[in-house]
PDB file of C-alpha atoms in Angstrom:
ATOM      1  CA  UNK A1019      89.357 227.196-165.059  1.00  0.00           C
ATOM      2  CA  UNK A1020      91.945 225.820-162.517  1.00  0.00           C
ATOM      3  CA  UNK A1021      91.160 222.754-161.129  1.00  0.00           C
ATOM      4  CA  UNK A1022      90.378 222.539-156.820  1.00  0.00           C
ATOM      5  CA  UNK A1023      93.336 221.270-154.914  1.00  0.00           C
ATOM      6  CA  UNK A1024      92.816 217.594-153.514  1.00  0.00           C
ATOM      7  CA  UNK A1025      90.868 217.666-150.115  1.00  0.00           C
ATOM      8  CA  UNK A1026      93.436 218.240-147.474  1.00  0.00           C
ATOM      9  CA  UNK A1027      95.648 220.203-149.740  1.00  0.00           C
ATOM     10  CA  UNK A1028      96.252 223.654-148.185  1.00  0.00           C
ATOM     11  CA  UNK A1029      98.097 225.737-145.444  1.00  0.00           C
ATOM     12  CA  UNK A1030      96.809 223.793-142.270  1.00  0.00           C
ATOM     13  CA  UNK A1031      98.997 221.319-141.259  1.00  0.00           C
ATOM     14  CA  UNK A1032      96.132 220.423-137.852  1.00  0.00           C
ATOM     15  CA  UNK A1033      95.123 217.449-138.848  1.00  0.00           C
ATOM     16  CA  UNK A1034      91.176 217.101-139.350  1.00  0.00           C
ATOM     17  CA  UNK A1035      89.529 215.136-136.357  1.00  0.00           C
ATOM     18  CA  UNK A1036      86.967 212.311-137.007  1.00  0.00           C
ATOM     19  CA  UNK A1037      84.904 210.431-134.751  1.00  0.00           C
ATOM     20  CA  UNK A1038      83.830 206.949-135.660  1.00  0.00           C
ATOM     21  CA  UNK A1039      80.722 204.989-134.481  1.00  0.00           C
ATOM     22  CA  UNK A1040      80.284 201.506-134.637  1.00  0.00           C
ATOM     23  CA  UNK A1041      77.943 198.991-133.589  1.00  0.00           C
ATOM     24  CA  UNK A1042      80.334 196.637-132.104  1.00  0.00           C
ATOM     25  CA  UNK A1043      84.116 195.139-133.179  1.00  0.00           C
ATOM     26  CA  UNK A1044      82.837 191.469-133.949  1.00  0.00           C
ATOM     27  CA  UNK A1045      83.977 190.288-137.101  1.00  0.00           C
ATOM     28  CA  UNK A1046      83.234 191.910-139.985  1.00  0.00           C
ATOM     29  CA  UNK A1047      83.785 193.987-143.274  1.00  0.00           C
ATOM     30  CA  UNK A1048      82.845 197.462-141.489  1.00  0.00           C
ATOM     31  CA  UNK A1049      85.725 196.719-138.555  1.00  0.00           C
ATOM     32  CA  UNK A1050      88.285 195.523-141.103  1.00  0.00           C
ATOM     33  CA  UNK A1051      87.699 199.119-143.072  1.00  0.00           C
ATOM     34  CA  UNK A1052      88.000 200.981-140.013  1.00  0.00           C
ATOM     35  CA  UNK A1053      91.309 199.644-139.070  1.00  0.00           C
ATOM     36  CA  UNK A1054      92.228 200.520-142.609  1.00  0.00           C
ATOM     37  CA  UNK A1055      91.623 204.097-141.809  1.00  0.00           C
ATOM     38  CA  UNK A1056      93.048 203.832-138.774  1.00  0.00           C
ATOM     39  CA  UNK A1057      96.207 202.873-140.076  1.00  0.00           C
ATOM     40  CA  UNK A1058      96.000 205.336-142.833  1.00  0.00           C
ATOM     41  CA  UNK A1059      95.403 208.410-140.714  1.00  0.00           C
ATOM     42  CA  UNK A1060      98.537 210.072-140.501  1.00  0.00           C
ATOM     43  CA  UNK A1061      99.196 209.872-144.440  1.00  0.00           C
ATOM     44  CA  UNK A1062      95.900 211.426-144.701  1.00  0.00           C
ATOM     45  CA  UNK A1063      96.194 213.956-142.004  1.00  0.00           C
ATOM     46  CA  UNK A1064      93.242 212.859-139.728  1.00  0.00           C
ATOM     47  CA  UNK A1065      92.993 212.847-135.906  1.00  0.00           C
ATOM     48  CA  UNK A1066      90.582 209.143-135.521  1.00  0.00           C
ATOM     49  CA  UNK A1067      88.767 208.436-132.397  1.00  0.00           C
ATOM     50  CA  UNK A1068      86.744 205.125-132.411  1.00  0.00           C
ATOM     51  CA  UNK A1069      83.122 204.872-130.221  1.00  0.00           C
ATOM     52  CA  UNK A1070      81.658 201.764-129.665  1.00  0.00           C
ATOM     53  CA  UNK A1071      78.065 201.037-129.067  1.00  0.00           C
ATOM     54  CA  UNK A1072      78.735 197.538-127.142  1.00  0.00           C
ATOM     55  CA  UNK A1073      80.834 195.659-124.794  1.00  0.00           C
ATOM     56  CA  UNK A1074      84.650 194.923-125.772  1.00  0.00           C
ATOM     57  CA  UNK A1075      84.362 191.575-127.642  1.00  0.00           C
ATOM     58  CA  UNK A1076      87.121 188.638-128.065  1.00  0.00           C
ATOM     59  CA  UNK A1077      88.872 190.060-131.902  1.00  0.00           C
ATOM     60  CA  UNK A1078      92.090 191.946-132.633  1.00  0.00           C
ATOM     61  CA  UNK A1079      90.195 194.948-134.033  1.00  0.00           C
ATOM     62  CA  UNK A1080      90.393 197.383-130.965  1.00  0.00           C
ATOM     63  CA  UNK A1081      94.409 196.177-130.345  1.00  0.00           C
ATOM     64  CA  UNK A1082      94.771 196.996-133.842  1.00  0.00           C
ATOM     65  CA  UNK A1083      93.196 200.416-134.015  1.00  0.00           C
ATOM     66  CA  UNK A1084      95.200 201.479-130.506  1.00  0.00           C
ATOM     67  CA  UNK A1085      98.569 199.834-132.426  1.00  0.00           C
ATOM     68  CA  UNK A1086      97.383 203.176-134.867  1.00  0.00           C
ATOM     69  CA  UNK A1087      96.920 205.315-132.840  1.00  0.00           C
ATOM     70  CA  UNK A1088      93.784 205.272-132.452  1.00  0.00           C
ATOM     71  CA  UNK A1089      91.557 205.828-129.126  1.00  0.00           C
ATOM     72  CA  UNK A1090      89.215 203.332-128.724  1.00  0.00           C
ATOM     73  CA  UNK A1091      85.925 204.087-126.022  1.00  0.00           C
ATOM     74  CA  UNK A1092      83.105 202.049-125.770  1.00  0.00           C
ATOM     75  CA  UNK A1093      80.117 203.062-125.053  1.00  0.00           C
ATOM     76  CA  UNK A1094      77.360 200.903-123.515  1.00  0.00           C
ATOM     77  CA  UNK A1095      73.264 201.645-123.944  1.00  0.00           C
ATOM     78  CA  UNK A1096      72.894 204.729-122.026  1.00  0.00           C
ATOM     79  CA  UNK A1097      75.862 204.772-120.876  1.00  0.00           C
ATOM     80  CA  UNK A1098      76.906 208.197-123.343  1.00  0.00           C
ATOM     81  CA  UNK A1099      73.976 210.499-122.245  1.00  0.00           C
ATOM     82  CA  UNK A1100      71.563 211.480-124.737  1.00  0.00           C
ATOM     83  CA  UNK A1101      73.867 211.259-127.432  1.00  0.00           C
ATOM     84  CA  UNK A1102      74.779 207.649-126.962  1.00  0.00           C
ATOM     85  CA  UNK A1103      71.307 206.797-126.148  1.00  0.00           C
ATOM     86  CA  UNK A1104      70.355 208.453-129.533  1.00  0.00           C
ATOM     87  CA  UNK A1105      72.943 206.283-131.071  1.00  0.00           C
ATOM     88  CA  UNK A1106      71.771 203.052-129.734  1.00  0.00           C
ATOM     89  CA  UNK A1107      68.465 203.489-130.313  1.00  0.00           C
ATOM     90  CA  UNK A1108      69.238 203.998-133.383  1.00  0.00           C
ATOM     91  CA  UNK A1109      71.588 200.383-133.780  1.00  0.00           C
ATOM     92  CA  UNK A1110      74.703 202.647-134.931  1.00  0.00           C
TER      93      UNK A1110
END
């Protein structure tokens, strides 16, 4: 039995896209992770986008993530149709 290639292994060189939700970019454990994969994205061949559910707050975590390439959007109660409102309600 051969063993599976590792996940991304393969022909396709389009990297895969990932969206990321997250409550807010205060300080925290969660934010430092996600810069982490932000700035591991490219040697893992993923395409991150970053969705907050809360105002921009005063900590280097969104300059961070856009210093990786990453697109940051913030999303406000309500303020992402049904699927944001889903989101927040459900304190994402």
């Amino acid at each position: 039995m051969s063993a599976a290639p590792p996940f991304g292994a393969g022909p396709s060189l389009t990297p895969l896209q990932v969206a990321q939700v997250i409550g807010n970019l205060e300080w925290g454990g969660t934010q430092e992770l996600l810069v982490y994969l932000a700035e591991r994205q490219r040697i893992e061949r993923l395409a991150l986008r970053v969705f907050v559910l809360s105002d921009p707050v005063d900590t280097p975590y969104a300059a961070r993530l856009e210093r990786a390439g990453v697109p940051v959007s913030y999303l406000r109660r309500g303020a992402g149709g049904a699927a944001g409102a889903r989101c927040a309600a459900l304190r994402l």
